[in-house]
Coordinates of C-alpha atoms in Angstrom, one line a residue:
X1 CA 92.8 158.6 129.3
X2 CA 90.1 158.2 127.0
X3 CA 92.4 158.2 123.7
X4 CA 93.7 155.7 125.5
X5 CA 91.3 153.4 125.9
X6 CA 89.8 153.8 121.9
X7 CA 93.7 153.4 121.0
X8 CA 93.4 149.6 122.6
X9 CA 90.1 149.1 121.5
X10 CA 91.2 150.0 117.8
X11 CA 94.2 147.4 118.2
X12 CA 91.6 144.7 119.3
X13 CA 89.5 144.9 116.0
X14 CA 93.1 144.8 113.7
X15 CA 94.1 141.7 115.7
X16 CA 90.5 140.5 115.1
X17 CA 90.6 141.1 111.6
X18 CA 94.1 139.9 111.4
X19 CA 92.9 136.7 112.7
X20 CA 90.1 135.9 110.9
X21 CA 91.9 136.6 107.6
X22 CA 94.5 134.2 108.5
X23 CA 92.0 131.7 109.3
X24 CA 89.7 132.1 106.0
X25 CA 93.4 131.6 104.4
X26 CA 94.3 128.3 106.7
X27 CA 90.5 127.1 105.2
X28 CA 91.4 127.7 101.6
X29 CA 94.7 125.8 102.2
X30 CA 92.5 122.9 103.7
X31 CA 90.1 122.9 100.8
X32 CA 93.1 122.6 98.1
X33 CA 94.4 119.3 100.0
X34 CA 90.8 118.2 99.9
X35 CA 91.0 118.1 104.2
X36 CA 86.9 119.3 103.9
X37 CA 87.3 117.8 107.6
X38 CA 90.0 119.9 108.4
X39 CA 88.1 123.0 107.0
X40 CA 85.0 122.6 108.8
X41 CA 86.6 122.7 111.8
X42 CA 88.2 125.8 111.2
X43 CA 85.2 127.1 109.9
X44 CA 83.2 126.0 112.8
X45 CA 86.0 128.0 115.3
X46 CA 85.0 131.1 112.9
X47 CA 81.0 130.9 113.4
X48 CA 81.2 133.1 116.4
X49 CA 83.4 135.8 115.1
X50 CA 82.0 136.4 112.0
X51 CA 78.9 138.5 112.4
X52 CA 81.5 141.1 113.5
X53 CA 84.3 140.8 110.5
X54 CA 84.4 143.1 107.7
X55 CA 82.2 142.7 104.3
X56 CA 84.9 141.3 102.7
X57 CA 85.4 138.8 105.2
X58 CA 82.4 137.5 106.0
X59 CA 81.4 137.1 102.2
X60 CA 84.5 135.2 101.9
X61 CA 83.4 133.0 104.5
X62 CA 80.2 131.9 103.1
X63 CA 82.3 131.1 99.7
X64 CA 84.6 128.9 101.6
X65 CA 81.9 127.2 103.8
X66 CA 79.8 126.0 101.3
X67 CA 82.8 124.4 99.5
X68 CA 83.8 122.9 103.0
X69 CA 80.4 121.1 103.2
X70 CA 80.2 120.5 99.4
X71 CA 83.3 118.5 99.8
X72 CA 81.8 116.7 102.8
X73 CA 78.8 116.1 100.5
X74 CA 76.4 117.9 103.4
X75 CA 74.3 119.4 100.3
X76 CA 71.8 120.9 102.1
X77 CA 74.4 123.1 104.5
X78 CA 76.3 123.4 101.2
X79 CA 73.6 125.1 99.5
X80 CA 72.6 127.0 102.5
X81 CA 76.2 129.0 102.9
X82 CA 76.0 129.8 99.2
X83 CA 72.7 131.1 99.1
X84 CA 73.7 132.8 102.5
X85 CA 76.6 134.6 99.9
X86 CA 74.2 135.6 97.0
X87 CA 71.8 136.9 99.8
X88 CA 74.8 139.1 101.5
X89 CA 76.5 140.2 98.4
X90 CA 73.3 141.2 96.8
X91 CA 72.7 143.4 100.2
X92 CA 76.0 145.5 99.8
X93 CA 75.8 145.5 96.3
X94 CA 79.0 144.3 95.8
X95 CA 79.9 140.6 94.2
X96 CA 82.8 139.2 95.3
X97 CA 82.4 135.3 95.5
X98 CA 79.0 135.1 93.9
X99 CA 80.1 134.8 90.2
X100 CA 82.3 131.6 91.1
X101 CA 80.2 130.4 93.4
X102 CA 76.6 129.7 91.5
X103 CA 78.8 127.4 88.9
X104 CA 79.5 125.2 92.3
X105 CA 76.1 125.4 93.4
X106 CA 74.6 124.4 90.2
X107 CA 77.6 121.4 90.0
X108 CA 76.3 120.5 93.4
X109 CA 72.8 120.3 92.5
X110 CA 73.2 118.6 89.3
X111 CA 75.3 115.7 91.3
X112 CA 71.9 115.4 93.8
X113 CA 70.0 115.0 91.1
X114 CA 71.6 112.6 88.9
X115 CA 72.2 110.4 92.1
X116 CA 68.5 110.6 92.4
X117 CA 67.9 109.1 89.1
X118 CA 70.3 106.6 89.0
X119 CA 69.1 105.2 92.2
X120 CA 65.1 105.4 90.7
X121 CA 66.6 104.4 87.0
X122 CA 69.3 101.9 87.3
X123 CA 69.3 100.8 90.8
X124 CA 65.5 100.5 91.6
X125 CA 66.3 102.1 95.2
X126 CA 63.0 104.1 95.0
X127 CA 63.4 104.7 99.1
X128 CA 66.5 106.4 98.5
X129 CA 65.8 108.1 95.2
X130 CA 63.2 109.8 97.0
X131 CA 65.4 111.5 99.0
X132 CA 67.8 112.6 96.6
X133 CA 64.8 113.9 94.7
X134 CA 63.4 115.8 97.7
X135 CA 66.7 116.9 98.2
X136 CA 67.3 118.1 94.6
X137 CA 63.9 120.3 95.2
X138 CA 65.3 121.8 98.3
X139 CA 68.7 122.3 96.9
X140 CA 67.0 123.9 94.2
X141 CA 63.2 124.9 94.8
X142 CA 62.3 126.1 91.9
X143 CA 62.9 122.8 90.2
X144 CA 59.1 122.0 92.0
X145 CA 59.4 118.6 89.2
X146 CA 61.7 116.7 92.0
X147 CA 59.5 117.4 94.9
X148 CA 56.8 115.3 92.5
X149 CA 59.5 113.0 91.7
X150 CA 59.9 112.2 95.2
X151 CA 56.6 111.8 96.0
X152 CA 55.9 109.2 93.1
X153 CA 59.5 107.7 94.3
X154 CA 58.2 107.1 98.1
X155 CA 54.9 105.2 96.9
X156 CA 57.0 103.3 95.1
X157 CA 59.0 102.5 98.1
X158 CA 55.6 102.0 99.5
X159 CA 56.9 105.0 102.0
X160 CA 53.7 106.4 102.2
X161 CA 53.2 108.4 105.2
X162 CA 56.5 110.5 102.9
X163 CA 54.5 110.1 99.9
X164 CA 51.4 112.1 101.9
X165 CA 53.9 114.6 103.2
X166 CA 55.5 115.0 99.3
X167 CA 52.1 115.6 98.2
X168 CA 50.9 117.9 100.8
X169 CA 53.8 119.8 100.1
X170 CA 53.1 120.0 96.5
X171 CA 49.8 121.1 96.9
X172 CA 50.4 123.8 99.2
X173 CA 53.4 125.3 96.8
X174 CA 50.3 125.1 94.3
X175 CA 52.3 123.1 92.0
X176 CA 50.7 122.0 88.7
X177 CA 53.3 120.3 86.8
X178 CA 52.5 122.1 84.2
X179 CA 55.4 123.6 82.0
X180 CA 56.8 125.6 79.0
X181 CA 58.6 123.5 76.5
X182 CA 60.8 125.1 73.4
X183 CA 60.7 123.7 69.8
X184 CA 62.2 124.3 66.4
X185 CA 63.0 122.5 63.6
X186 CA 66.3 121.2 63.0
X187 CA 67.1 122.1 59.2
X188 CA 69.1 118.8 58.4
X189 CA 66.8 116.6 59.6
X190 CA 63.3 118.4 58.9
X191 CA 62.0 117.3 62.4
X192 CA 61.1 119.3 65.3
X193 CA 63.3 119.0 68.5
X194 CA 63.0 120.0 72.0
X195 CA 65.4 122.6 72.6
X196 CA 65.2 122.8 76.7
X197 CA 64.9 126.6 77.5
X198 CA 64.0 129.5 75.1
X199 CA 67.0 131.1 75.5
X200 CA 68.4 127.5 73.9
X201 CA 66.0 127.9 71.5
X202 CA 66.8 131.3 70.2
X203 CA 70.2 130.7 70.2
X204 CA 69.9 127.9 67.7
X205 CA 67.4 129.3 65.4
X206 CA 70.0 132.5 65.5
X207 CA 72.4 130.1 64.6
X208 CA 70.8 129.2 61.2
X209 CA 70.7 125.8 62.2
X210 CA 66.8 126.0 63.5
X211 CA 63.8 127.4 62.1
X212 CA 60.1 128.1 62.7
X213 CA 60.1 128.1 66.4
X214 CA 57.4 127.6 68.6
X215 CA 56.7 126.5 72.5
X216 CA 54.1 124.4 73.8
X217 CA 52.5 124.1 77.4
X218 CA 52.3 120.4 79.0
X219 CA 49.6 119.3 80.2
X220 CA 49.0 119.5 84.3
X221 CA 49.2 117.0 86.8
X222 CA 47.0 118.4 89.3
X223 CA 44.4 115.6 88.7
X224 CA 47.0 112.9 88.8
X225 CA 48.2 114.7 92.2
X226 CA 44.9 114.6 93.6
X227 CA 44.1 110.7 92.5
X228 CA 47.7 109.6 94.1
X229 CA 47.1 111.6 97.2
X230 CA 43.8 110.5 97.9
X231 CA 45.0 107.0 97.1
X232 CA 47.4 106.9 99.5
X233 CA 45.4 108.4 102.8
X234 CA 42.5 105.3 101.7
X235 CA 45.6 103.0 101.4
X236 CA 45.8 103.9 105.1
X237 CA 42.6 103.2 106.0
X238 CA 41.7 107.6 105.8
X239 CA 38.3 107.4 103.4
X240 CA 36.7 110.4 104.6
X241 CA 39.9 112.5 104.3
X242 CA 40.8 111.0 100.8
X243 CA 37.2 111.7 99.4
X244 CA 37.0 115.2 101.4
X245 CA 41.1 116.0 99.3
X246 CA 40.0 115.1 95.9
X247 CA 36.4 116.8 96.7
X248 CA 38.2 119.7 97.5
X249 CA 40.7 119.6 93.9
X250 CA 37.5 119.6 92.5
X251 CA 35.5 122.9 93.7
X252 CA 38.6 124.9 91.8
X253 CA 38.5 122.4 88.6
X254 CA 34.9 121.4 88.4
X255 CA 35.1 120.6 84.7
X256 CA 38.7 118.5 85.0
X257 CA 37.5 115.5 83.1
X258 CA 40.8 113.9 84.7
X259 CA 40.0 114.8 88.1
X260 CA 35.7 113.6 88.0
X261 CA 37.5 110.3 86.4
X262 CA 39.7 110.2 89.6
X263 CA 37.5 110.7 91.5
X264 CA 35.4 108.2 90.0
X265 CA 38.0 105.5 90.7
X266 CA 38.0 105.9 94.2
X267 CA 34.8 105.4 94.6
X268 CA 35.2 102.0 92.9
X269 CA 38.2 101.1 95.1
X270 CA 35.6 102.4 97.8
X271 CA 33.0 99.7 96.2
X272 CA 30.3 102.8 96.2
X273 CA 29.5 102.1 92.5
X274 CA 26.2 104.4 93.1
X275 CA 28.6 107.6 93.0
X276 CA 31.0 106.4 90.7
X277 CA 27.7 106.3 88.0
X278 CA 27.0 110.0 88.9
X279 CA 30.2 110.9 88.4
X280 CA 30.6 108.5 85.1
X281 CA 27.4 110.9 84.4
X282 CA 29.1 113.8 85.1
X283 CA 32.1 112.6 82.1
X284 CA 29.5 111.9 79.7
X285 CA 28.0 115.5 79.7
X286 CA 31.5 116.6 79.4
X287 CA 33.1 114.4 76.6
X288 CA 30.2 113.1 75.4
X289 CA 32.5 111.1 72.6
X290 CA 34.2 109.0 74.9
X291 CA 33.3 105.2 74.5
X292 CA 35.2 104.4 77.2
X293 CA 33.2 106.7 79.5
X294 CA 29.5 104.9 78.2
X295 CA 31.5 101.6 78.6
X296 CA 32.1 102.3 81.9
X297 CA 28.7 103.4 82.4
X298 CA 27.4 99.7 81.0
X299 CA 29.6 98.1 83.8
X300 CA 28.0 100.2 86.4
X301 CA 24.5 99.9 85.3
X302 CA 24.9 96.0 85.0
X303 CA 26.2 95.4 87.9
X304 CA 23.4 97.3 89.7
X305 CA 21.1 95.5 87.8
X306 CA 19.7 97.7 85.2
X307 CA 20.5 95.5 82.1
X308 CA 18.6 97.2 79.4
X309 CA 20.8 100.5 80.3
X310 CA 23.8 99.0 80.5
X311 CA 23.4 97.7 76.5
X312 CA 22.3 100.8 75.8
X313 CA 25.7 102.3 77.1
X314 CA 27.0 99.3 75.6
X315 CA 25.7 99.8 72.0
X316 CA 26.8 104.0 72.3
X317 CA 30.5 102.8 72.9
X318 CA 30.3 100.6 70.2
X319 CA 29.1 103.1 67.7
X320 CA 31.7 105.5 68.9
X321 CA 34.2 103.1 68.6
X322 CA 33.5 99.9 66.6
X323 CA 36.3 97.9 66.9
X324 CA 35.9 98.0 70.9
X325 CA 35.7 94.4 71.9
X326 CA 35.2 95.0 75.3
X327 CA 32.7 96.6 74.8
X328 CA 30.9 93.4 72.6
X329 CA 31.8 91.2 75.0
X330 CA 30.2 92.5 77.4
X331 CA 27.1 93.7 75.2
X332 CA 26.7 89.8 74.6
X333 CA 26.9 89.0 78.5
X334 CA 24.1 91.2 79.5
X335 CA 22.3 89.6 76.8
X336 CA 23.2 86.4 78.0
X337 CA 22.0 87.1 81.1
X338 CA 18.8 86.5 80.3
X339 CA 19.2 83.2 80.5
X340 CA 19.1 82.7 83.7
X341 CA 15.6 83.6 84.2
X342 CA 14.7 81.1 81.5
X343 CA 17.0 78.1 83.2
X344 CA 15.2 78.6 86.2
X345 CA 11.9 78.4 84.7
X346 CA 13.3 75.0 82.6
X347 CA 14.1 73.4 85.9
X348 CA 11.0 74.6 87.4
X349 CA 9.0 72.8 83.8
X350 CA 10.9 69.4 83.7
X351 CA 8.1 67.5 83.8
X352 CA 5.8 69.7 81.2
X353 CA 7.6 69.0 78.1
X354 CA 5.3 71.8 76.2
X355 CA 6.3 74.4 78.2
X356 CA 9.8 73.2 78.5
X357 CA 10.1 72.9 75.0
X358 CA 9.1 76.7 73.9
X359 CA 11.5 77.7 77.2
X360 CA 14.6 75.8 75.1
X361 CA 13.6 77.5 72.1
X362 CA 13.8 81.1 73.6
X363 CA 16.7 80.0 75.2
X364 CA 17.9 79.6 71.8
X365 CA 16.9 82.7 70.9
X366 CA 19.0 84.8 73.6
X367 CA 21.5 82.8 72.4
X368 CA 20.8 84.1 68.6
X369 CA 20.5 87.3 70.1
X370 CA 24.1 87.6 71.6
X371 CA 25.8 85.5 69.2
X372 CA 27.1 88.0 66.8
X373 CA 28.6 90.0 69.5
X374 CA 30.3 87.5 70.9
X375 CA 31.6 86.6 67.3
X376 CA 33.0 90.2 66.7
X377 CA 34.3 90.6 70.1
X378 CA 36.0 87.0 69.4
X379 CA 37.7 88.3 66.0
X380 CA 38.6 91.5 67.5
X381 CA 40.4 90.6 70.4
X382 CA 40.3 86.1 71.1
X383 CA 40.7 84.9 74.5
X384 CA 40.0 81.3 75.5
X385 CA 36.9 83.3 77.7
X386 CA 35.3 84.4 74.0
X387 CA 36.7 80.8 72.5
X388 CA 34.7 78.7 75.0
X389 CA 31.5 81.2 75.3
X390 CA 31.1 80.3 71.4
X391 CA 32.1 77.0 71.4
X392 CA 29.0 76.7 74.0
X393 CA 26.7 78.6 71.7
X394 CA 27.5 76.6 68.7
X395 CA 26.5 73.3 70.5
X396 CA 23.1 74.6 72.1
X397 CA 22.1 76.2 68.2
X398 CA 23.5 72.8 66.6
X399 CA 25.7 74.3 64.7
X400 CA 28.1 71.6 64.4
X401 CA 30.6 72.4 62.0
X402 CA 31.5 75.6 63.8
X403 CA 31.5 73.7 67.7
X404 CA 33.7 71.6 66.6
X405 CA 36.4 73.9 65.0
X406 CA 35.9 75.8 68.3
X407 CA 36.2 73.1 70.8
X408 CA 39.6 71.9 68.8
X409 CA 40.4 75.4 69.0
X410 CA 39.5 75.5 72.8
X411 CA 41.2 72.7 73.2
X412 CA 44.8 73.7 71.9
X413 CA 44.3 76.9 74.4
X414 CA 43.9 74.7 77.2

């Protein structure tokens, strides 16, 4: 009686087995005639069945299933049944499927991606390129570059709670963007070329065709990360949590100049120009040849009233860079701005022509003062703004020859 009942039990499994090879054979037929509806639903019938199948089987399955989704362009289920394959062939040690099926995989995920940046590139469809980006990273996660892609895709589409979750995801993956490029030089040319991958790279210089080869590391975009992110949760109206995020980027990276500068900048979106000073501070002792950091400092201290620092800051930019006509232009308004105090004491004197008199002349002499930054800032870089500031000047110091070249000039600006 018992051999009995193992005989029937033995018949069961063959018919089982017979069944589900005829089945993984009526989905192969369906995939050839492109019927990727057809096969799904045969594959579907199968899910039940097929923890219970033979190795061969059930590696078989996975192959065909990821083809079946492929086809239906459901990437993600696509790239889950192959990865399901590599993950089950690399358990019984045996390859069966995987060889032909990574080439599909990598097919698939090149298709993704190049729909992704067509619809960024060519169509401007920045909502939908993000999610061919994201889906690119997900397809593929150690491409971490389209998860970024995505994220800088959705603030485009002005998506931005996506954008926050993008970044978030980033940042938890500890993605710095840096990465390893491959160079050699191209012996017909004499120029250096990126050559993608150092096994590229290799190759070619093997070839002859290449020589002294060498690799550089990008540089990171952790601060720019941290600046977009915290961008994004003010844009929503989150200030503490988009001060307390780049505060926190910068315990770990307390001498990123890039992220004190980002930092920096939302605290002027924030209007706190007190902090954005200390932090401007903070820059100088760091890169203390940075015009553009002492320029910045001149805004901040002018606009908080210390004039006399700011042309100080004013005058260390310029001497770092002397062709920076920002930077003269706005040396000659805080000097300017002296004038007001004067103006006010003129209107106060009308009647007292002594007093009013010596008040015109050091009007004049503010004037004098500022005049040959204005001039350079005018020659480096003209705007009507510098045109008409000079054209001013020239009448108040009597300079007539030059006012009038500069109020025909002003004029033809108009």
């Amino acid at each position: 009686m018992r051999k009995q009942v193992l005989a029937i039990s033995l018949g069961l499994l063959t018919l089982g087995a017979f069944a589900q090879k005829k089945e993984l054979r009526s989905i192969e037929k369906a995939l050839k005639n492109n019927d990727f509806t057809g096969a799904l639903t045969i594959v579907n019938s199968l899910d039940g069945s097929i923890e219970s199948a033979d190795d061969k089987y059930k590696a078989k399955y996975y192959f065909l299933k990821g083809q079946a989704f492929a086809g239906k362009k459901e990437y993600q289920k696509a790239a889950d049944s192959f990865n399901q394959l590599f993950d089950f062939e690399k358990k019984i040690g045996k390859e069966r499927y995987s060889a032909e099926a990574r080439p599909k995989l990598d097919k698939l995920i090149q298709s993704v991606s190049e729909r992704a940046i067509n619809l960024y590139n060519k169509e401007k469809n920045f909502g939908e390129a993000s999610k061919y980006f994201y889906l690119t990273y997900k397809l593929s996660p150690r491409d971490t570059a389209f998860a970024y892609n995505a994220a800088v895709s959705a603030t485009q589409a002005k998506d931005y709670d996506g954008a926050i979750n993008y970044y978030k995801e980033l940042l938890s993956i500890g993605y710095t963007g840096k990465e390893v490029q491959y160079f050699a030089v191209n012996k017909s040319t004499g120029k250096e070329e990126n050559l993608g991958s150092k096994t590229q790279r290799d190759l070619m210089v093997k070839s002859g065709k290449y020589s002294n080869p060498s690799q550089k590391t990008t540089e990171g975009k952790t601060a720019s990360i941290m600046k977009n992110f915290a961008l994004l949760l003010k844009e929503q109206g989150k200030t503490d949590e988009a001060i307390a995020a780049i505060s926190e980027a910068r315990k770990a990276n307390k001498n990123d100049l890039n992220l004190i500068l980002n930092e920096a900048q939302l605290y002027i979106e924030l209007g706190k120009m007190d902090k954005f000073g200390e932090l401007m501070n903070e820059a100088v002792a760091l890169d203390p040849n940075n015009p553009t950091l002492y320029y910045n400092l001149g805004v901040v201290n002018f606009n908080q009233g210390r004039a006399e620092d700011a042309a100080k800051y004013y005058k260390k930019a310029i001497e770092l860079k002397p062709d920076y006509a920002d930077a003269y232009m706005n040396l000659s308004v805080v000097i300017l701005d002296k004038e007001k105090a004067i103006v006010e004491e003129m209107n106060k004197n009308l009647s007292n022509f002594k007093k009013y008199d010596e008040l015109a002349l050091k009007q004049k002499g503010v004037y004098q003062e500022a005049l040959p930054y204005l001039e350079k800032a005018d020659s480096l870089n003209r705007s009507i703004d510098t045109v008409k500031s000079l054209m001013s000047i020239y009448e108040v110091l009597e300079m007539e020859a030059k006012a009038k070249e500069f109020r025909d000039l002003y004029k033809s600006m108009r």
